Tab-separated table of C-alpha atoms in Angstrom:
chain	number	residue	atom	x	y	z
A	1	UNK	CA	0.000	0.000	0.000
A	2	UNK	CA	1.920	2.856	-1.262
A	3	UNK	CA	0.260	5.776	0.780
A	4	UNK	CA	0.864	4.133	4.175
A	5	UNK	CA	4.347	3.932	2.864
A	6	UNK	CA	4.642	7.304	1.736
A	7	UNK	CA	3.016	8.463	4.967
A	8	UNK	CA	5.236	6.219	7.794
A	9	UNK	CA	8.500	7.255	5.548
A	10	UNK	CA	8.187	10.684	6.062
A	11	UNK	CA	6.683	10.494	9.192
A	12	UNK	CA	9.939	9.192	10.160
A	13	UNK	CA	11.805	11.860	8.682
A	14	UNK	CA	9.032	14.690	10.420
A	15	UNK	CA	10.120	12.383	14.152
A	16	UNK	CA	13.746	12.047	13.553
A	17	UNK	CA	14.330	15.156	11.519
A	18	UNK	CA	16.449	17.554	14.025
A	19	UNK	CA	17.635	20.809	13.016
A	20	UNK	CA	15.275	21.990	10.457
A	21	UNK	CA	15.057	21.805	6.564
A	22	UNK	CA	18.125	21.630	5.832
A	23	UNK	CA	19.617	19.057	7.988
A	24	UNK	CA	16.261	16.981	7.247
A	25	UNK	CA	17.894	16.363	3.644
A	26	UNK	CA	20.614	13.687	3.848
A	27	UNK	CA	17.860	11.328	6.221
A	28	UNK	CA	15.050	12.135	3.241
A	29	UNK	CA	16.941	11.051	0.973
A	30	UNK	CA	18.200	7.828	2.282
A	31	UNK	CA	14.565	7.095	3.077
A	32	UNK	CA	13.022	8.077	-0.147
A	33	UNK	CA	15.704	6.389	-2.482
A	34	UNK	CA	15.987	3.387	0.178
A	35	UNK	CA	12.352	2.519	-0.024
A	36	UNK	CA	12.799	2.794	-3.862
A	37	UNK	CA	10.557	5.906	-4.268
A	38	UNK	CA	12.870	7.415	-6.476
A	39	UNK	CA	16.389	7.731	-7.761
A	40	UNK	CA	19.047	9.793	-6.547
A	41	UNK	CA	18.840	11.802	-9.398
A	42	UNK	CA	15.231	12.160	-9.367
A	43	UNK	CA	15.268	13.299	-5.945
A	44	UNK	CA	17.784	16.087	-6.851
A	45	UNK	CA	15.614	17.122	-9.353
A	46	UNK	CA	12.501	17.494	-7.514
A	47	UNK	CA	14.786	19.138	-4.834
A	48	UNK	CA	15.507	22.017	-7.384
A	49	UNK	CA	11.943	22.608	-7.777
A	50	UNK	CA	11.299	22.326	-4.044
A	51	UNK	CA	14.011	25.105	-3.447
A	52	UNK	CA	12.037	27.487	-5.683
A	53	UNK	CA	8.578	27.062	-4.381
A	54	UNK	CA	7.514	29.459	-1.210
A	55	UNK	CA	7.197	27.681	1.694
A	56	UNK	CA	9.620	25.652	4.389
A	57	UNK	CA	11.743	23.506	2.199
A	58	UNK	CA	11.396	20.022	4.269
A	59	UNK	CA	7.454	20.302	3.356
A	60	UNK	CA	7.565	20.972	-0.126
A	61	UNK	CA	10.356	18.127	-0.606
A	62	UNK	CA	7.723	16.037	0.858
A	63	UNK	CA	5.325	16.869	-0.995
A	64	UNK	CA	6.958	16.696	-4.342
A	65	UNK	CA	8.290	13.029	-3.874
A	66	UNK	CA	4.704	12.344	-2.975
A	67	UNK	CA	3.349	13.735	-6.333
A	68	UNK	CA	5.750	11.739	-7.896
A	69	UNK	CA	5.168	8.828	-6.267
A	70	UNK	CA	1.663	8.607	-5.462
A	71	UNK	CA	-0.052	11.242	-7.430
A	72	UNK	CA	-2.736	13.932	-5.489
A	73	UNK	CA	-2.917	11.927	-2.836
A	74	UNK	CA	0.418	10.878	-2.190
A	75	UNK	CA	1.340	14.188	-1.741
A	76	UNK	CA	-1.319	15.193	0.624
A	77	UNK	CA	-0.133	12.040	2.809
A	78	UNK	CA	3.457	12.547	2.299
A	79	UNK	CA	3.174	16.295	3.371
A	80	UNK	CA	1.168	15.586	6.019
A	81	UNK	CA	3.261	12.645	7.249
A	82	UNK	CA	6.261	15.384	7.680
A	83	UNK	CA	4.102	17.503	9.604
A	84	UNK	CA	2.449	15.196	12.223
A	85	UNK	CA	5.230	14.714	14.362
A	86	UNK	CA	5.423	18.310	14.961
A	87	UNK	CA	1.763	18.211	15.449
A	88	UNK	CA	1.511	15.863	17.440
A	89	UNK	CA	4.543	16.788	19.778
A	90	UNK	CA	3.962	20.535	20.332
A	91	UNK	CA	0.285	20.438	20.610
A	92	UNK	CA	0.263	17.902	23.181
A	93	UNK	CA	3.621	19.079	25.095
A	94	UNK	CA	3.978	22.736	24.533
A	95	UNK	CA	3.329	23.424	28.240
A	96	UNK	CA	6.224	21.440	29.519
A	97	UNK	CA	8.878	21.637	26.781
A	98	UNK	CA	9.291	25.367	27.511
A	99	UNK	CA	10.648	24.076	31.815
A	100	UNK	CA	12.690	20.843	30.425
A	101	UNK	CA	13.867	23.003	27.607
A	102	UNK	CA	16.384	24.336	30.676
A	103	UNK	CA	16.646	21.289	32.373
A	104	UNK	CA	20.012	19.735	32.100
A	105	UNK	CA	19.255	16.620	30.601
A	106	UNK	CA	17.820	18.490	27.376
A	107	UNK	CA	20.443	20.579	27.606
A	108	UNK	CA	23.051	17.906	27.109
A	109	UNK	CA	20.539	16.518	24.547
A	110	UNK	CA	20.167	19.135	22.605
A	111	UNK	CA	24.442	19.923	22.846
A	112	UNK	CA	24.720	16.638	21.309
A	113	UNK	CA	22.270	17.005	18.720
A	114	UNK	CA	23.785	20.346	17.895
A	115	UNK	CA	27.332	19.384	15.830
A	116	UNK	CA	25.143	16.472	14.497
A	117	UNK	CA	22.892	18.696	13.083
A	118	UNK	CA	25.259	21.262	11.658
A	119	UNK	CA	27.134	18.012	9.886
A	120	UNK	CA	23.645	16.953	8.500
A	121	UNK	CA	23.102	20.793	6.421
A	122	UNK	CA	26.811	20.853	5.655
A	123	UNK	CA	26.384	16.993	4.014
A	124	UNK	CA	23.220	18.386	2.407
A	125	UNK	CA	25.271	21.294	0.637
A	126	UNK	CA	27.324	18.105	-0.353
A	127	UNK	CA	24.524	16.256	-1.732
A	128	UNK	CA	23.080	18.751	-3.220
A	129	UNK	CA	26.477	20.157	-4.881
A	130	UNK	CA	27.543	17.061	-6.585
A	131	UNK	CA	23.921	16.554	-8.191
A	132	UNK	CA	24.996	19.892	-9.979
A	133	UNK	CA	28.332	19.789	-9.983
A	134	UNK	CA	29.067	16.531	-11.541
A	135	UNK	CA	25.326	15.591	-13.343
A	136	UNK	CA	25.867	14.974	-16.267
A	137	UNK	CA	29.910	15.766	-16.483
A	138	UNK	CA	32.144	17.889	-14.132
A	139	UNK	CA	31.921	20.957	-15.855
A	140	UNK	CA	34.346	24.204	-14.346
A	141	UNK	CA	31.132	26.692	-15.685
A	142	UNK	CA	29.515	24.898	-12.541
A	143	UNK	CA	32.054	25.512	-10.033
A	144	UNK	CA	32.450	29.333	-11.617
A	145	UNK	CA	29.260	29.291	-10.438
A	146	UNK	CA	29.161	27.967	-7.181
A	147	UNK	CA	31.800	30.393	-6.412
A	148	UNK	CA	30.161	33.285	-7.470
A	149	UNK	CA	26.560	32.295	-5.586
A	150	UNK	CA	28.660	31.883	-2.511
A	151	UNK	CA	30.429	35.162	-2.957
A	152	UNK	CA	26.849	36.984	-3.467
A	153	UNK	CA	24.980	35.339	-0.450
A	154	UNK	CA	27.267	38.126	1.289
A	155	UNK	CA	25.436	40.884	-0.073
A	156	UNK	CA	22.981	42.040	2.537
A	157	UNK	CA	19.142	42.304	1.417
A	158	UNK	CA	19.623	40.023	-1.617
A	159	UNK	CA	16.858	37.559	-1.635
A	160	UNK	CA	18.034	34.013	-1.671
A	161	UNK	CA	14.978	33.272	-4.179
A	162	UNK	CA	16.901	35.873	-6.718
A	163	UNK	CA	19.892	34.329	-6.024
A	164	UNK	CA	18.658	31.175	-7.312
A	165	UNK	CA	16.323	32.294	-10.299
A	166	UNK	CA	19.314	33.934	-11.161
A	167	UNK	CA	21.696	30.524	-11.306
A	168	UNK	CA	18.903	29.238	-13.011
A	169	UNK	CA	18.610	31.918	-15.961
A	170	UNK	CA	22.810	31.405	-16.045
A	171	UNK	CA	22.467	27.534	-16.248
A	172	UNK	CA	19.833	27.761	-19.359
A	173	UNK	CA	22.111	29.965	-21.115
A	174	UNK	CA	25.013	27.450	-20.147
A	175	UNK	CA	22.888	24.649	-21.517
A	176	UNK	CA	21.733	26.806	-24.583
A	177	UNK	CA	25.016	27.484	-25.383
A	178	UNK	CA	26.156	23.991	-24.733
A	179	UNK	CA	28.874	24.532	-22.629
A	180	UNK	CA	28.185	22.157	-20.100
B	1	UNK	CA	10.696	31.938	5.904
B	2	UNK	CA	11.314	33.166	9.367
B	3	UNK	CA	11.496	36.304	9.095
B	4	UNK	CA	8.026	36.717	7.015
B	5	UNK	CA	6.380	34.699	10.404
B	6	UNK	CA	8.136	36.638	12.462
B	7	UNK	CA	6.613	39.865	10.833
B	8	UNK	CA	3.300	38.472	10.715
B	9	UNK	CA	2.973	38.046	14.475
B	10	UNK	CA	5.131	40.637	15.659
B	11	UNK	CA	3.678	43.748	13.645
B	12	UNK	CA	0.253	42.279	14.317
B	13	UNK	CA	0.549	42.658	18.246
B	14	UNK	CA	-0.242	38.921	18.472
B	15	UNK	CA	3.476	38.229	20.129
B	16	UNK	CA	6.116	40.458	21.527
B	17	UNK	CA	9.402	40.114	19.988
B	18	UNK	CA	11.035	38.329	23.032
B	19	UNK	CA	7.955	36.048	22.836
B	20	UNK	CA	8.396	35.253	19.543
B	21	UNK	CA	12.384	34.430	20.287
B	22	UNK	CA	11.474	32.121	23.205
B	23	UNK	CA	8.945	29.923	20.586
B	24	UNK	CA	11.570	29.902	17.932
B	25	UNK	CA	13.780	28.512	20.557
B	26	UNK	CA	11.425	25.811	21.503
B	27	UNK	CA	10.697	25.167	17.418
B	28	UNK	CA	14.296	24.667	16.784
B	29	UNK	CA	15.161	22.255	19.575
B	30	UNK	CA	12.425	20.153	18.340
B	31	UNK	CA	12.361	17.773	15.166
B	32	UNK	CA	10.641	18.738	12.049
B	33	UNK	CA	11.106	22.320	10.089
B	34	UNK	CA	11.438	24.795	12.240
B	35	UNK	CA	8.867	26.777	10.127
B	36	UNK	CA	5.673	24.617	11.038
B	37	UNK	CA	7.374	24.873	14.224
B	38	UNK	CA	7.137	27.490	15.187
B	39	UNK	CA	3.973	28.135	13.903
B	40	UNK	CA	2.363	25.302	15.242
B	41	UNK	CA	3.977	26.901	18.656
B	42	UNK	CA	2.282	30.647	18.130
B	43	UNK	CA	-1.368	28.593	17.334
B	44	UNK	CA	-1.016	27.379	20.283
B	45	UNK	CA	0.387	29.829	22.489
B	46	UNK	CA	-2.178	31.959	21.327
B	47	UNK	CA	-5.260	30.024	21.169
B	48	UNK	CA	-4.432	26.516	22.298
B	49	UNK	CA	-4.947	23.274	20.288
B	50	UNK	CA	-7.548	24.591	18.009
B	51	UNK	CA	-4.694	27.727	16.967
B	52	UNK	CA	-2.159	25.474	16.558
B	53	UNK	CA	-3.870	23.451	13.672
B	54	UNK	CA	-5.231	26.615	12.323
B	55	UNK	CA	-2.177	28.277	12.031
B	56	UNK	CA	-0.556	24.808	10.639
B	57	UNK	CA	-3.099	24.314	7.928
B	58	UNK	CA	-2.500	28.036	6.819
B	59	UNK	CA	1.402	27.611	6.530
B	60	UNK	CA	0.364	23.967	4.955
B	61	UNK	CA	-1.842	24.620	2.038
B	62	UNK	CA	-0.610	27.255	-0.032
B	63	UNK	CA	2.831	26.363	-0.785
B	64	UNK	CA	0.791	22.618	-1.477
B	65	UNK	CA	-0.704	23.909	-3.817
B	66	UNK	CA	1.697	26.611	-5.672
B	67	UNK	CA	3.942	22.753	-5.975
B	68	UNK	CA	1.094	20.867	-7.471
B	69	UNK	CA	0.687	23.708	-10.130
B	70	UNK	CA	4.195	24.218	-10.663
B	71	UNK	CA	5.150	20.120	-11.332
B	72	UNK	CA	2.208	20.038	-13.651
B	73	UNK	CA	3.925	22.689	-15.689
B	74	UNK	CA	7.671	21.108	-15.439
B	75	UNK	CA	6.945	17.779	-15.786
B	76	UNK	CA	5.713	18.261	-19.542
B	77	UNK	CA	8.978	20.724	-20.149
B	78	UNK	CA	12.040	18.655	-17.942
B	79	UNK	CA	13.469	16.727	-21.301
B	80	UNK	CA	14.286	20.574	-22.501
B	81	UNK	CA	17.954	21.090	-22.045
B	82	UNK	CA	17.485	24.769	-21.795
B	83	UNK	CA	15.163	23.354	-18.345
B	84	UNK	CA	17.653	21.079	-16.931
B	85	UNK	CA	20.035	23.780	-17.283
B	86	UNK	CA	17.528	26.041	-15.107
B	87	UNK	CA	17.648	22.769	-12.669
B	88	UNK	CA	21.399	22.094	-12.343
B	89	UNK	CA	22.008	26.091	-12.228
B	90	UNK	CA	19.252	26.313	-9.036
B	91	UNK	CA	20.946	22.903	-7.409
B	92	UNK	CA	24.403	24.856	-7.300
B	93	UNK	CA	23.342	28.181	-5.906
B	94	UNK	CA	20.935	25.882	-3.555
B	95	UNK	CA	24.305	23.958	-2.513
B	96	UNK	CA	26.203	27.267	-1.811
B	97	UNK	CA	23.178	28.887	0.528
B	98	UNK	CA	23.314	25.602	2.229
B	99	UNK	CA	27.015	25.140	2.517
B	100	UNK	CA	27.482	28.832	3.930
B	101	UNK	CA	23.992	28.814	6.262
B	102	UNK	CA	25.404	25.646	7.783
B	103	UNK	CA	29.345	27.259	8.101
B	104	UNK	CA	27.596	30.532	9.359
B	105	UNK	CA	25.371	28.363	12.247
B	106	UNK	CA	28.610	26.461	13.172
B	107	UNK	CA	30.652	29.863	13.586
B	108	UNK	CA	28.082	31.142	16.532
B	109	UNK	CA	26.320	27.670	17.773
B	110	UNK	CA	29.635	25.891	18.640
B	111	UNK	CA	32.213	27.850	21.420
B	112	UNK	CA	34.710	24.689	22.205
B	113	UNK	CA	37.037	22.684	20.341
B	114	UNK	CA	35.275	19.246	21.074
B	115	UNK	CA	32.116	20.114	18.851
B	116	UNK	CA	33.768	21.429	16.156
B	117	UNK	CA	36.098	17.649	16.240
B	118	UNK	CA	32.735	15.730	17.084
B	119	UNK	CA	31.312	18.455	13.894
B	120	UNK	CA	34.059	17.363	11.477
B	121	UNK	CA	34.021	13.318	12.751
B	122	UNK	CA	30.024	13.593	12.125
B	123	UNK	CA	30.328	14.974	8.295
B	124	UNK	CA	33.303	12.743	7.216
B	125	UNK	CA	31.111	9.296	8.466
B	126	UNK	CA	28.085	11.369	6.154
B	127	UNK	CA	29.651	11.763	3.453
B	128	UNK	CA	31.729	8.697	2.905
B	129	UNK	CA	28.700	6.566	4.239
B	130	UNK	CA	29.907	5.146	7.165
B	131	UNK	CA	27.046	5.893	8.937
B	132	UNK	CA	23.093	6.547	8.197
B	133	UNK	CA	21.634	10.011	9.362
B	134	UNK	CA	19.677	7.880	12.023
B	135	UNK	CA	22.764	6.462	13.632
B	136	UNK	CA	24.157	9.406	13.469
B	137	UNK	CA	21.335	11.261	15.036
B	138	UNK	CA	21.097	8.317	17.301
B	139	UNK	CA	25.007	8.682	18.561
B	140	UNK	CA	24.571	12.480	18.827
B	141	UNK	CA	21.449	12.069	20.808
B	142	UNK	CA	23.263	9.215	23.579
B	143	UNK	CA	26.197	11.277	23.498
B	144	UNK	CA	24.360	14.440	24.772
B	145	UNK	CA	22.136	13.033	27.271
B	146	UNK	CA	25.139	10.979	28.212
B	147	UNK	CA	26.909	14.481	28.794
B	148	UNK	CA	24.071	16.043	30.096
B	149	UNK	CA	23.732	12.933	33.218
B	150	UNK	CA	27.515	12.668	33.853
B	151	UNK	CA	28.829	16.018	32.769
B	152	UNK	CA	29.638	19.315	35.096
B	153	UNK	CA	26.332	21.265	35.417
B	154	UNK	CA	25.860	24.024	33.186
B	155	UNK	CA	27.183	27.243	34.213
B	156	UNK	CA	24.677	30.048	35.205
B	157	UNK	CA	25.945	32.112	32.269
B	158	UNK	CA	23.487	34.879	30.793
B	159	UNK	CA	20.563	33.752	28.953
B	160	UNK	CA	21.605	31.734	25.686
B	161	UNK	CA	22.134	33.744	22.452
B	162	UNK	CA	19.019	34.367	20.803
B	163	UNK	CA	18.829	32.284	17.421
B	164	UNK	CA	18.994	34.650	14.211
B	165	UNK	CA	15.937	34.379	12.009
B	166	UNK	CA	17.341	35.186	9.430
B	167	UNK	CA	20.015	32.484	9.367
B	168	UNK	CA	17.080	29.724	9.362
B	169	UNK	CA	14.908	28.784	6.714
């Protein structure tokens, strides 16, 4: 039964996903290309589009591989498995995560968690670098790229979304022109 | 992301700004994004269980449906080159954001040497595969409450450094 599939793998990745968006990446995609929803590739791909749509990133992935995988309602069960855990958690503990959240077990918890979690968005950069780094061929107009982006997310008040319309509008001409 | 929610319930008088900072605390320690987070937390802080899935369904639905409209569109043009090129140029900007927001969160989250070693130890066993993301998470999480039980208590220094909206997404 592919929706109760699509639903317990991301609610899995909604339960065990610390850190935010991001870090959730690396853990959705060894779950989504694990259970043989889609290929590495694919997943990159939707990824791209995911980045581009408004709204938190870790949902719209969700949703996305659910399209793909189960049609309409795939996605409303894979986005919804994401978001039950945090449902489900804050709704019925909000009162008394607020006092642990300074008691020091938590604390040690969440000190732990923390260079985990950093390692998880830096591995997603990776991830997400080689798909368009090295897919199809290594090209240097990609890394040119990459460089530049990097350099730019300096400048204060640019919008990351223009950022990344604008990589896009420079990879079309790339690909129009055929140079990578 | 953040700073848009942060907007909406600050300039409407709904939350305070230091209110706002102590949910976003609370969203981030939890799992999931930290954007349903912490408006599932402002719902609820506002109006109980009934705000909480109120203000979820209203993050929820719109970027649902903006998706479903968009893949309808690129799934008929994604054998163009001149679209894949639009793909692979987004995936490289995407992977530079990423790589500098997670360089940027390391730089203020982690003040000793040991994270940073347990930081660099944790991304080496990612990316060469030694380990899942769950064991990972898994060792991170016994490690900490391991360090929380046995380790000195935590010094009474001032109140933790507010997290930087604009940092998260």
């Amino acid at each position: 039964m592919i929706y109760l599939e699509l639903f317990w793998t991301f609610f899995q990745v909604g339960l065990l996903g610390f850190g935010g968006g991001y870090a959730f990446l690396p853990l959705m995609e060894s779950l989504v290309v694990g259970a043989g929803f889609l290929s590495s590739s694919e997943f990159l791909r939707l990824l791209a589009v995911a980045e581009v749509t408004p709204g938190p990133i870790g949902l719209n992935t969700a949703t996305y591989v659910g399209l793909q995988t189960g049609g309409w309602a795939g996605a409303a069960v894979a986005n919804f498995g994401v978001a039950s855990p945090s449902l489900l958690l804050i709704l019925s503990l909000a009162g008394l995560l607020s006092r642990w959240r300074e008691g020091r077990l938590l604390r040690g918890l969440f000190a732990g968690l923390r260079p985990v979690t950093i390692a998880l968005i830096l591995a997603a950069a990776w991830t997400v670098g080689r798909g368009g780094l090295f897919e199809p061929a290594f090209s240097l107009w990609g890394l040119a790229l990459f460089a530049l982006c990097a350099g730019l997310s300096f400048v204060p008040r640019l919008p990351p979304l223009a950022l990344m319309l604008g990589a896009g509008v420079i990879g079309s001409l790339l690909s129009w022109g055929q140079l990578w | 992301m953040l700073p848009l929610i942060e907007g909406a319930l600050v300039r409407r008088g709904w939350l305070t700004e230091a209110e706002f900072l102590d949910l976003l605390a609370s969203a981030q320690a939890l799992p999931g994004t930290i954007a349903l987070n912490t408006t599932i937390f402002a719902g609820h802080h506002l109006r109980g269980l009934a705000g909480g899935l109120v203000a979820a369904f209203g993050l929820i639905w719109p970027p649902f449906l903006v998706l479903i409209g968009l893949a309808q569109v690129l799934e008929t043009l994604r054998d163009w080159p001149i679209v894949q090129g639009f793909f692979r140029g987004i995936l490289i900007a995407v992977a530079a954001l990423i790589a500098l927001s997670g360089i940027k969160l390391a730089a203020r989250a982690l003040k000793h040497p040991v994270p940073w070693i347990l930081l660099g130890l944790s991304l080496l066993c990612l990316i060469l595969g030694w380990l899942h993301p769950l064991g990972l998470l898994a060792a991170g999480a016994l490690g900490g409450l391991g360090w929380g039980f046995w380790g000195p208590p935590p010094q009474e220094a001032g109140p933790a450094t507010p997290p930087d909206p604009e940092d998260l997404t």
